[in-house]
Structure formats: structure tokens, C-alpha cells
Tab-separated table of C-alpha atoms in Angstrom:
chain	number	residue	atom	x	y	z
A	126	MET	CA	1.193	-18.259	17.737
A	127	THR	CA	4.017	-18.804	19.496
A	128	THR	CA	5.906	-15.994	20.969
A	129	ASP	CA	9.577	-17.254	20.369
A	130	ASN	CA	12.004	-14.481	19.178
A	131	ALA	CA	13.430	-17.168	16.944
A	132	TYR	CA	10.140	-18.045	14.843
A	133	LYS	CA	9.492	-17.151	11.651
A	134	VAL	CA	6.382	-16.386	9.901
A	135	LYS	CA	6.405	-18.516	7.021
A	136	TRP	CA	4.324	-16.975	4.265
A	137	GLY	CA	2.285	-18.041	1.091
A	138	ILE	CA	2.605	-15.984	-1.834
A	139	LEU	CA	-0.307	-15.878	-3.763
A	140	SER	CA	0.661	-14.440	-7.475
A	141	THR	CA	4.177	-14.422	-9.070
A	142	GLY	CA	4.243	-10.970	-10.841
A	143	TRP	CA	6.403	-8.348	-10.442
A	144	ILE	CA	5.300	-6.584	-7.007
A	145	ALA	CA	5.226	-10.623	-5.557
A	146	HIS	CA	8.511	-10.967	-6.783
A	147	GLN	CA	9.605	-7.460	-4.919
A	148	PHE	CA	8.065	-8.706	-1.838
A	149	VAL	CA	9.864	-12.276	-1.815
A	150	THR	CA	12.885	-10.507	-3.075
A	151	ASP	CA	13.002	-8.214	0.185
A	152	LEU	CA	11.875	-10.872	2.686
A	153	ALA	CA	15.246	-12.010	2.951
A	154	HIS	CA	15.888	-8.501	4.945
A	155	ALA	CA	13.132	-9.408	7.837
A	156	SER	CA	14.310	-10.509	10.746
A	157	ASN	CA	10.608	-12.537	11.405
A	158	GLY	CA	9.473	-13.957	7.891
A	159	VAL	CA	10.576	-16.216	5.272
A	160	ALA	CA	9.167	-17.564	2.008
A	161	TYR	CA	7.720	-20.821	2.364
A	162	ALA	CA	5.200	-21.579	-0.396
A	163	VAL	CA	4.108	-19.985	-3.851
A	164	GLY	CA	0.620	-20.484	-5.089
A	165	SER	CA	0.336	-19.728	-9.013
A	166	ARG	CA	-2.344	-20.478	-11.997
A	167	THR	CA	-0.180	-23.378	-13.054
A	168	GLN	CA	2.587	-25.427	-12.093
A	169	GLU	CA	4.838	-24.370	-14.547
A	170	SER	CA	4.759	-20.521	-13.173
A	171	ALA	CA	5.234	-21.302	-9.245
A	172	ASP	CA	7.971	-23.583	-9.927
A	173	GLU	CA	9.815	-20.735	-11.929
A	174	PHE	CA	9.059	-18.448	-9.065
A	175	ALA	CA	10.340	-20.898	-6.087
A	176	LYS	CA	13.158	-21.408	-8.489
A	177	ASN	CA	14.384	-17.937	-9.132
A	178	HIS	CA	13.346	-17.172	-4.807
A	179	GLY	CA	14.360	-20.582	-3.510
A	180	VAL	CA	10.743	-20.912	-1.860
A	181	PRO	CA	10.698	-24.752	-0.672
A	182	VAL	CA	6.925	-25.355	-2.208
A	183	ALA	CA	5.668	-24.781	-5.117
A	184	TYR	CA	1.628	-25.026	-6.012
A	185	ALA	CA	-0.561	-24.718	-9.246
A	186	THR	CA	-3.303	-23.689	-7.524
A	187	TYR	CA	-4.269	-20.600	-5.142
A	188	GLU	CA	-6.829	-23.210	-3.091
A	189	GLU	CA	-3.581	-25.458	-2.951
A	190	LEU	CA	-1.209	-22.532	-1.284
A	191	VAL	CA	-4.097	-21.484	1.468
A	192	SER	CA	-5.131	-24.871	2.407
A	193	ASP	CA	-1.140	-25.525	3.118
A	194	PRO	CA	-1.506	-25.826	6.972
A	195	GLU	CA	2.338	-25.330	7.151
A	196	VAL	CA	0.966	-21.354	6.086
A	197	ASP	CA	0.798	-18.656	8.243
A	198	ALA	CA	0.136	-15.489	6.778
A	199	VAL	CA	-0.830	-15.017	3.073
A	200	TYR	CA	0.395	-12.191	0.833
A	201	ILE	CA	-1.626	-11.034	-2.240
A	202	GLY	CA	-0.188	-9.157	-5.290
A	203	THR	CA	-2.829	-10.122	-7.736
A	204	PRO	CA	-4.723	-6.731	-9.600
A	205	HIS	CA	-7.286	-5.552	-7.450
A	206	PRO	CA	-10.267	-6.246	-8.911
A	207	PHE	CA	-9.487	-9.810	-7.253
A	208	HIS	CA	-8.211	-8.678	-4.327
A	209	LYS	CA	-11.683	-9.595	-2.479
A	210	ASP	CA	-12.250	-13.246	-3.732
A	211	ASN	CA	-7.964	-13.843	-2.825
A	212	VAL	CA	-8.707	-12.829	0.429
A	213	LEU	CA	-11.546	-14.298	1.450
A	214	LEU	CA	-9.971	-17.342	-0.002
A	215	ALA	CA	-7.060	-17.017	1.995
A	216	LEU	CA	-9.381	-15.703	5.353
A	217	ARG	CA	-11.543	-19.012	5.093
A	218	ALA	CA	-8.544	-21.067	5.127
A	219	GLY	CA	-8.059	-19.377	8.751
A	220	LYS	CA	-4.866	-17.408	7.776
A	221	ALA	CA	-3.168	-14.388	7.993
A	222	VAL	CA	-3.417	-11.960	5.086
A	223	LEU	CA	-1.335	-9.262	4.148
A	224	CYS	CA	-3.185	-7.782	0.796
A	225	GLU	CA	-1.567	-5.259	-1.653
A	226	LYS	CA	-2.695	-1.864	-2.295
A	227	PRO	CA	-5.683	-1.024	-3.028
A	228	PHE	CA	-7.393	-3.688	-0.907
A	229	THR	CA	-10.242	-3.640	-2.830
A	230	VAL	CA	-11.585	-2.095	-5.946
A	231	ASN	CA	-14.288	-0.328	-3.630
A	232	SER	CA	-15.600	0.213	-0.303
A	233	GLY	CA	-18.381	-2.571	-0.706
A	234	GLU	CA	-15.827	-5.017	-1.377
A	235	LEU	CA	-13.288	-3.947	1.386
A	236	GLU	CA	-16.559	-3.859	3.869
A	237	GLU	CA	-17.401	-7.451	3.257
A	238	ILE	CA	-13.672	-9.080	3.551
A	239	VAL	CA	-13.283	-6.488	6.950
A	240	ALA	CA	-16.488	-7.793	8.293
A	241	TYR	CA	-14.952	-11.577	7.744
A	242	ALA	CA	-11.934	-10.808	8.715
A	243	ARG	CA	-13.582	-9.413	12.418
A	244	GLU	CA	-15.852	-12.421	12.608
A	245	HIS	CA	-13.300	-14.956	12.462
A	246	LYS	CA	-11.037	-12.849	14.515
A	247	LEU	CA	-8.190	-13.131	11.789
A	248	PHE	CA	-5.737	-11.157	10.986
A	249	LEU	CA	-5.972	-8.553	7.631
A	250	MET	CA	-3.931	-5.576	6.941
A	251	GLU	CA	-3.147	-3.383	4.058
A	252	ALA	CA	0.184	-4.008	2.414
A	253	MET	CA	0.351	-0.058	2.505
A	254	TRP	CA	4.019	-0.532	2.833
A	255	ALA	CA	5.059	2.709	3.089
A	256	ARG	CA	3.281	3.168	6.570
A	257	CYS	CA	6.005	0.950	7.891
A	258	ILE	CA	9.030	2.685	6.368
A	259	PRO	CA	11.909	4.265	8.597
A	260	ALA	CA	11.622	7.853	7.369
A	261	ILE	CA	7.758	7.828	7.132
A	262	ILE	CA	8.603	6.311	10.729
A	263	LYS	CA	10.540	9.455	11.709
A	264	ILE	CA	8.502	12.303	10.192
A	265	LYS	CA	5.573	10.953	12.652
A	266	GLU	CA	7.697	11.223	15.612
A	267	TRP	CA	8.510	15.053	14.440
A	268	LEU	CA	4.848	15.747	13.853
A	269	ALA	CA	3.768	13.989	17.373
A	270	ALA	CA	6.584	16.056	19.342
A	271	GLY	CA	5.259	19.405	17.491
A	272	ARG	CA	8.116	20.178	16.118
A	273	ILE	CA	6.627	22.186	12.822
A	274	GLY	CA	4.049	23.501	14.983
A	275	ASP	CA	0.358	23.119	13.955
A	276	VAL	CA	-0.137	21.168	10.364
A	277	ARG	CA	-1.528	23.092	8.194
A	278	LEU	CA	-0.568	22.409	4.259
A	279	ILE	CA	0.545	18.863	3.164
A	280	LYS	CA	1.850	18.617	-1.237
A	281	ALA	CA	2.420	15.528	-2.119
A	282	ASP	CA	2.674	14.418	-5.673
A	283	LEU	CA	3.241	10.867	-7.717
A	284	GLY	CA	3.474	10.192	-11.131
A	285	PHE	CA	5.538	8.551	-13.768
A	286	ARG	CA	5.120	8.052	-18.007
A	287	SER	CA	4.068	4.566	-18.239
A	288	GLU	CA	4.355	3.126	-22.041
A	289	TRP	CA	1.046	2.703	-23.796
A	290	ASN	CA	-0.707	-1.092	-23.271
A	291	PRO	CA	-4.351	-0.634	-23.190
A	292	GLU	CA	-4.757	-4.301	-22.645
A	293	GLY	CA	-2.118	-3.834	-19.462
A	294	ARG	CA	-2.693	-3.282	-15.649
A	295	LEU	CA	-2.781	0.800	-15.980
A	296	LEU	CA	-4.805	1.461	-18.764
A	297	ASN	CA	-7.295	-1.873	-18.887
A	298	PRO	CA	-10.624	-1.052	-17.310
A	299	LYS	CA	-11.328	-4.543	-16.202
A	300	LEU	CA	-7.711	-4.693	-13.982
A	301	GLY	CA	-8.898	-1.311	-12.320
A	302	GLY	CA	-6.641	0.440	-14.172
A	303	GLY	CA	-6.286	4.404	-13.381
A	304	ALA	CA	-3.937	6.513	-11.531
A	305	LEU	CA	-6.258	7.254	-8.873
A	306	LEU	CA	-6.398	3.327	-7.237
A	307	ASP	CA	-2.433	2.609	-8.586
A	308	VAL	CA	-0.291	6.008	-7.243
A	309	GLY	CA	-3.081	8.134	-5.809
A	310	ILE	CA	-3.538	6.034	-2.837
A	311	TYR	CA	-0.093	6.533	-1.636
A	312	PRO	CA	-0.488	11.197	-1.481
A	313	ILE	CA	-3.724	10.604	-0.195
A	314	SER	CA	-3.009	7.708	2.574
A	315	PHE	CA	-0.201	9.877	3.661
A	316	ALA	CA	-2.536	13.404	3.844
A	317	SER	CA	-4.942	10.331	5.555
A	318	MET	CA	-1.835	9.535	8.338
A	319	ILE	CA	-1.365	13.534	8.747
A	320	PHE	CA	-4.972	14.835	8.887
A	321	GLY	CA	-7.054	11.653	9.520
A	322	ALA	CA	-9.145	9.965	6.506
A	323	ASN	CA	-12.361	12.085	6.448
A	324	PRO	CA	-12.160	15.280	4.568
A	325	GLU	CA	-14.496	18.277	5.177
A	326	SER	CA	-14.187	18.743	1.057
A	327	ILE	CA	-13.063	17.680	-1.769
A	328	SER	CA	-12.461	19.380	-5.136
A	329	SER	CA	-10.150	18.134	-7.792
A	330	THR	CA	-9.666	17.862	-11.760
A	331	VAL	CA	-9.382	14.593	-13.828
A	332	HIS	CA	-7.844	13.438	-17.644
A	333	ILE	CA	-9.980	10.367	-18.647
A	334	GLY	CA	-8.150	9.089	-21.442
A	335	GLU	CA	-9.459	6.923	-24.668
A	336	THR	CA	-9.487	3.596	-22.385
A	337	GLY	CA	-11.746	5.074	-20.016
A	338	VAL	CA	-9.291	5.305	-16.986
A	339	ASP	CA	-8.446	8.037	-15.282
A	340	GLU	CA	-4.440	8.715	-16.658
A	341	HIS	CA	-3.438	11.908	-14.274
A	342	PHE	CA	-5.676	13.795	-11.827
A	343	SER	CA	-5.608	17.305	-9.034
A	344	LEU	CA	-6.532	16.770	-5.267
A	345	LEU	CA	-7.580	19.691	-3.208
A	346	LEU	CA	-8.918	17.975	0.214
A	347	SER	CA	-9.703	20.516	3.048
A	348	TYR	CA	-10.562	18.801	7.046
A	349	GLY	CA	-11.344	22.398	8.403
A	350	GLY	CA	-9.091	24.521	10.594
A	351	GLY	CA	-7.234	25.957	7.810
A	352	LYS	CA	-5.980	22.002	6.836
A	353	THR	CA	-5.392	21.369	2.983
A	354	ALA	CA	-3.629	18.824	1.242
A	355	SER	CA	-2.855	19.233	-2.033
A	356	LEU	CA	-2.378	16.108	-4.029
A	357	ASN	CA	-1.665	15.330	-8.004
A	358	GLY	CA	-1.066	11.423	-9.173
A	359	GLY	CA	-0.377	10.377	-12.858
A	360	ILE	CA	0.187	7.176	-15.317
A	361	ARG	CA	1.012	8.902	-18.300
A	362	LEU	CA	2.580	12.102	-16.468
A	363	ASN	CA	5.842	12.615	-15.320
A	364	LEU	CA	6.081	14.422	-11.781
A	365	GLN	CA	8.049	15.400	-9.586
A	366	GLU	CA	8.242	13.058	-6.435
A	367	ASP	CA	8.582	14.800	-3.963
A	368	ALA	CA	6.280	15.810	-1.128
A	369	GLN	CA	6.668	18.515	1.931
A	370	ILE	CA	4.430	18.860	4.920
A	371	TYR	CA	3.622	22.548	6.181
A	372	GLY	CA	3.304	23.898	9.757
A	373	THR	CA	3.172	27.059	11.813
A	374	GLU	CA	6.409	26.871	12.964
A	375	GLY	CA	8.362	25.298	10.129
A	376	ARG	CA	8.232	21.898	7.595
A	377	ILE	CA	9.214	18.290	6.993
A	378	VAL	CA	10.926	17.336	3.510
A	379	LEU	CA	10.275	14.627	2.036
A	380	PRO	CA	13.348	14.898	-1.140
A	381	GLU	CA	12.456	11.781	-3.527
A	382	ASN	CA	8.394	10.634	-2.817
A	383	VAL	CA	6.053	9.382	-0.394
A	384	VAL	CA	6.419	5.874	-1.447
A	385	ASN	CA	9.890	4.434	0.021
A	386	PRO	CA	11.697	7.557	1.134
A	387	ARG	CA	15.199	7.342	2.020
A	388	SER	CA	15.320	10.689	3.597
A	389	ALA	CA	13.560	13.278	5.733
A	390	VAL	CA	14.796	17.018	6.731
A	391	LEU	CA	13.178	19.059	9.200
A	392	TYR	CA	13.287	22.472	9.096
A	393	VAL	CA	12.680	25.033	12.018
A	394	GLY	CA	11.927	28.601	9.954
A	395	ASP	CA	14.179	28.375	7.304
A	396	LYS	CA	17.169	26.714	8.876
A	397	ILE	CA	17.441	22.858	8.937
A	398	VAL	CA	18.160	21.312	12.228
A	399	GLU	CA	17.381	17.570	11.440
A	400	THR	CA	18.251	15.548	8.427
A	401	PHE	CA	17.333	11.573	8.737
A	402	GLU	CA	19.191	9.031	6.546
A	403	ASP	CA	18.407	5.494	6.244
A	404	ASP	CA	21.370	3.420	4.753
A	405	ARG	CA	19.157	0.228	4.540
A	406	LEU	CA	19.839	-2.576	2.631
A	407	SER	CA	16.687	-3.915	1.666
A	408	ILE	CA	14.062	-2.345	-1.113
A	409	GLY	CA	11.057	-1.423	2.219
A	410	TYR	CA	8.679	-4.610	1.339
A	411	ALA	CA	10.434	-6.198	5.030
A	412	PHE	CA	9.342	-3.321	6.950
A	413	GLU	CA	5.356	-4.727	6.347
A	414	ALA	CA	6.255	-8.007	6.351
A	415	GLU	CA	7.980	-7.820	9.996
A	416	GLU	CA	5.357	-5.518	11.365
A	417	VAL	CA	2.978	-8.668	10.015
A	418	GLY	CA	5.088	-10.951	12.325
A	419	ARG	CA	4.783	-8.882	14.902
A	420	CYS	CA	1.475	-8.346	15.218
A	421	LEU	CA	0.535	-12.300	15.177
A	422	GLN	CA	3.159	-12.752	17.814
A	423	ALA	CA	1.375	-10.129	19.858
A	424	GLY	CA	-1.668	-12.196	18.941
A	425	LEU	CA	-3.386	-8.563	16.700
A	426	THR	CA	-5.710	-9.064	14.033
A	427	GLU	CA	-4.726	-6.128	13.148
A	428	SER	CA	-1.611	-3.150	12.450
A	429	SER	CA	-1.449	0.169	14.236
A	430	ALA	CA	0.261	1.275	11.387
A	431	ILE	CA	-2.219	1.159	8.973
A	432	THR	CA	-5.776	0.036	10.502
A	433	LEU	CA	-8.631	-1.611	8.773
A	434	ASP	CA	-11.050	1.419	9.771
A	435	GLU	CA	-8.426	3.845	8.202
A	436	SER	CA	-8.257	1.436	4.768
A	437	LEU	CA	-12.353	1.424	4.836
A	438	ALA	CA	-12.463	5.626	5.177
A	439	ILE	CA	-9.615	5.532	2.222
A	440	MET	CA	-11.084	3.310	0.110
A	441	LYS	CA	-14.799	5.409	0.624
A	442	LEU	CA	-12.782	8.528	-0.324
A	443	LEU	CA	-11.821	7.074	-3.504
A	444	ASP	CA	-14.846	6.317	-4.447
A	445	GLN	CA	-16.054	9.725	-3.800
A	446	ILE	CA	-13.396	11.081	-5.716
A	447	ARG	CA	-14.431	8.360	-8.495
A	448	ALA	CA	-18.062	9.428	-8.210
A	449	SER	CA	-17.278	12.903	-8.495
A	450	TRP	CA	-15.714	12.389	-11.896
A	451	GLY	CA	-18.539	9.468	-13.228
A	452	LEU	CA	-15.917	6.701	-13.239
A	453	THR	CA	-16.835	2.858	-12.445
A	454	TYR	CA	-15.009	-0.117	-13.274
A	455	PRO	CA	-16.982	-2.654	-15.208
A	456	GLY	CA	-19.191	-5.318	-12.819
A	457	GLU	CA	-19.614	-2.163	-10.407
């Protein structure tokens, strides 16, 4: 891959769903990438997506998309039960891959695709876009500098009340529905970023709804040494979505959420000593696209923003939590 600063990654978009629309819309703000092609399951859907977003090439199949030699990297925005097959399709075509969260339905699937990517020295990354958001990067800087002392407690919630649609992605077990894999992965990843992905103990409660998926949950993760994360998620329950990190000398507050915050506030004692404000125009997906471009130009096969080992550890944690609930998906 060239290291020319003028080079732009040519993205192939595998999916024409809502999240793919968001990602491509935001690519306009990326300094090192451009939407080159889109693949769908029908030519009509691909053509409509390409027309709406000014994408030059539209394919009626995913196979045609990944076979295009002009495509440098493939963004996968399909529902997560299809991620394993979609990722392997792109990797086997020799493409770099950015795959929407959650990476897969379970850790067994993820181990398979990670092994393939590593064996063939191909770039692979989970699209945990929160890790690349400026406010999240700023709080990591504050924590690394010890601005709030030793971190002891994380509190983070994420939840909304979705419409009742048993056949839709959120409530359908066949589509990997439920709060844990949809919204829950964000606060869990947030805690992992700070405390690591391997808590010493896990306590939880869950409400399994009539379609058989988890509609809301509460988690208490203990990491030893007085470190605890209190996390909540829901897809049929509106939650206050702020997040707080408490240390021995102060705290950090994200007034909005852990997914795409535009501000962060640093307290020492009870006094605000610094506030970060993000005045960007982009939605926020452009940052993860730029991270992929940076990695590819540097010849890297994974990103330090969220390593494959961390994605694997988080997926194993999600497996543990679901197992304690007796929750499985068709085909597992």
C-alpha cells in the first residue's frame, strides 16, 4: 500500500442498510478514504444506494464487490449473524475489513475469522467507532496522565425504547436480537478500554421478553483492587445515557453517552478543571475510517484503537454473560 499522503482508501460497502448509509455519508469527512463501490443482494438496491451517495460502482452481489481489484477495504454493515460469512468472503478475496459491531454472534465465530486474517496477514478491525471519537481519545489522555487518580468505578448506561417489531433486527432471535449485543457492547467496551476485558467476577440481572431476547439488563463487573463497572442496557427502555468515571482524586463525566460523545468534563475534587468540546461537522464514523486508512498506509494488520485480542476478549465476556442467562441464538 502506498504511503503517499494524497492516497485515499477505496472503500467497498457491503450492505445497503441504515448503518451503511450512515458510514458512507460520513466518509465525505474522512481525509484518507472514499466510497468507491457498493454491493447488495439486488442490483436495484445497489443502484439506489449508489445514486443516493454518489458511489461510482454498484454490484448486485457481495461476491462481485469483493472481487473488484480497485477495492482496498470492505466495510461490512450487515446484521451480525451474517458477519462471519461476510468477513470471510472479503478476507478470502484479499481485502482489508472493517466489520460492524458486534464482530460476530459469539467468540467461536470470531476466533475463526481472526485466525484467517492473521494467517494471511490481512487487516481486520471491529467497527467500534466510539474508540476513535475525539472525546473518548481525550478521556484516555486524562486517565493516562493520572488526572483523577486511581480509577475505582465506572458507571455507563445505554438504552432506548424501540418500536414493537418481533420480526425486526432488535427483537428477532434469528437476527441476533437483544440489548446485550446491540447497545450493551458499548458500555462493556467502554469499561474494557479502562479496566481491561477480563473482570474477576460478573453479576447480572436480565429481562427476557416474549420474543426470547434480552430487552434490558444490568451488569456489575468486578476487576479486583476496588475496581468496579456498573453498566445497564436496554432496547425497550429509555435510559439516561451519560457515563461517569470515578477516581480517587476526581471524576470524568460524559454528559451524552459512551457511543458518540461530543463533550467531556474533568473534575478534580468537586471543581471542573477542564472541559473538552468537539465542534466537528461529521457524524463520527469518519474517524474509524481514517483509522483504517492510517493502519493500511503504515502496513499494519490491526489497530491499536481496538485490537483483535481485545475484541475476542469482549466477545468471550458477552458469551459468559449470555450463558448465565441461558440465552442462545438459533444455530449456536
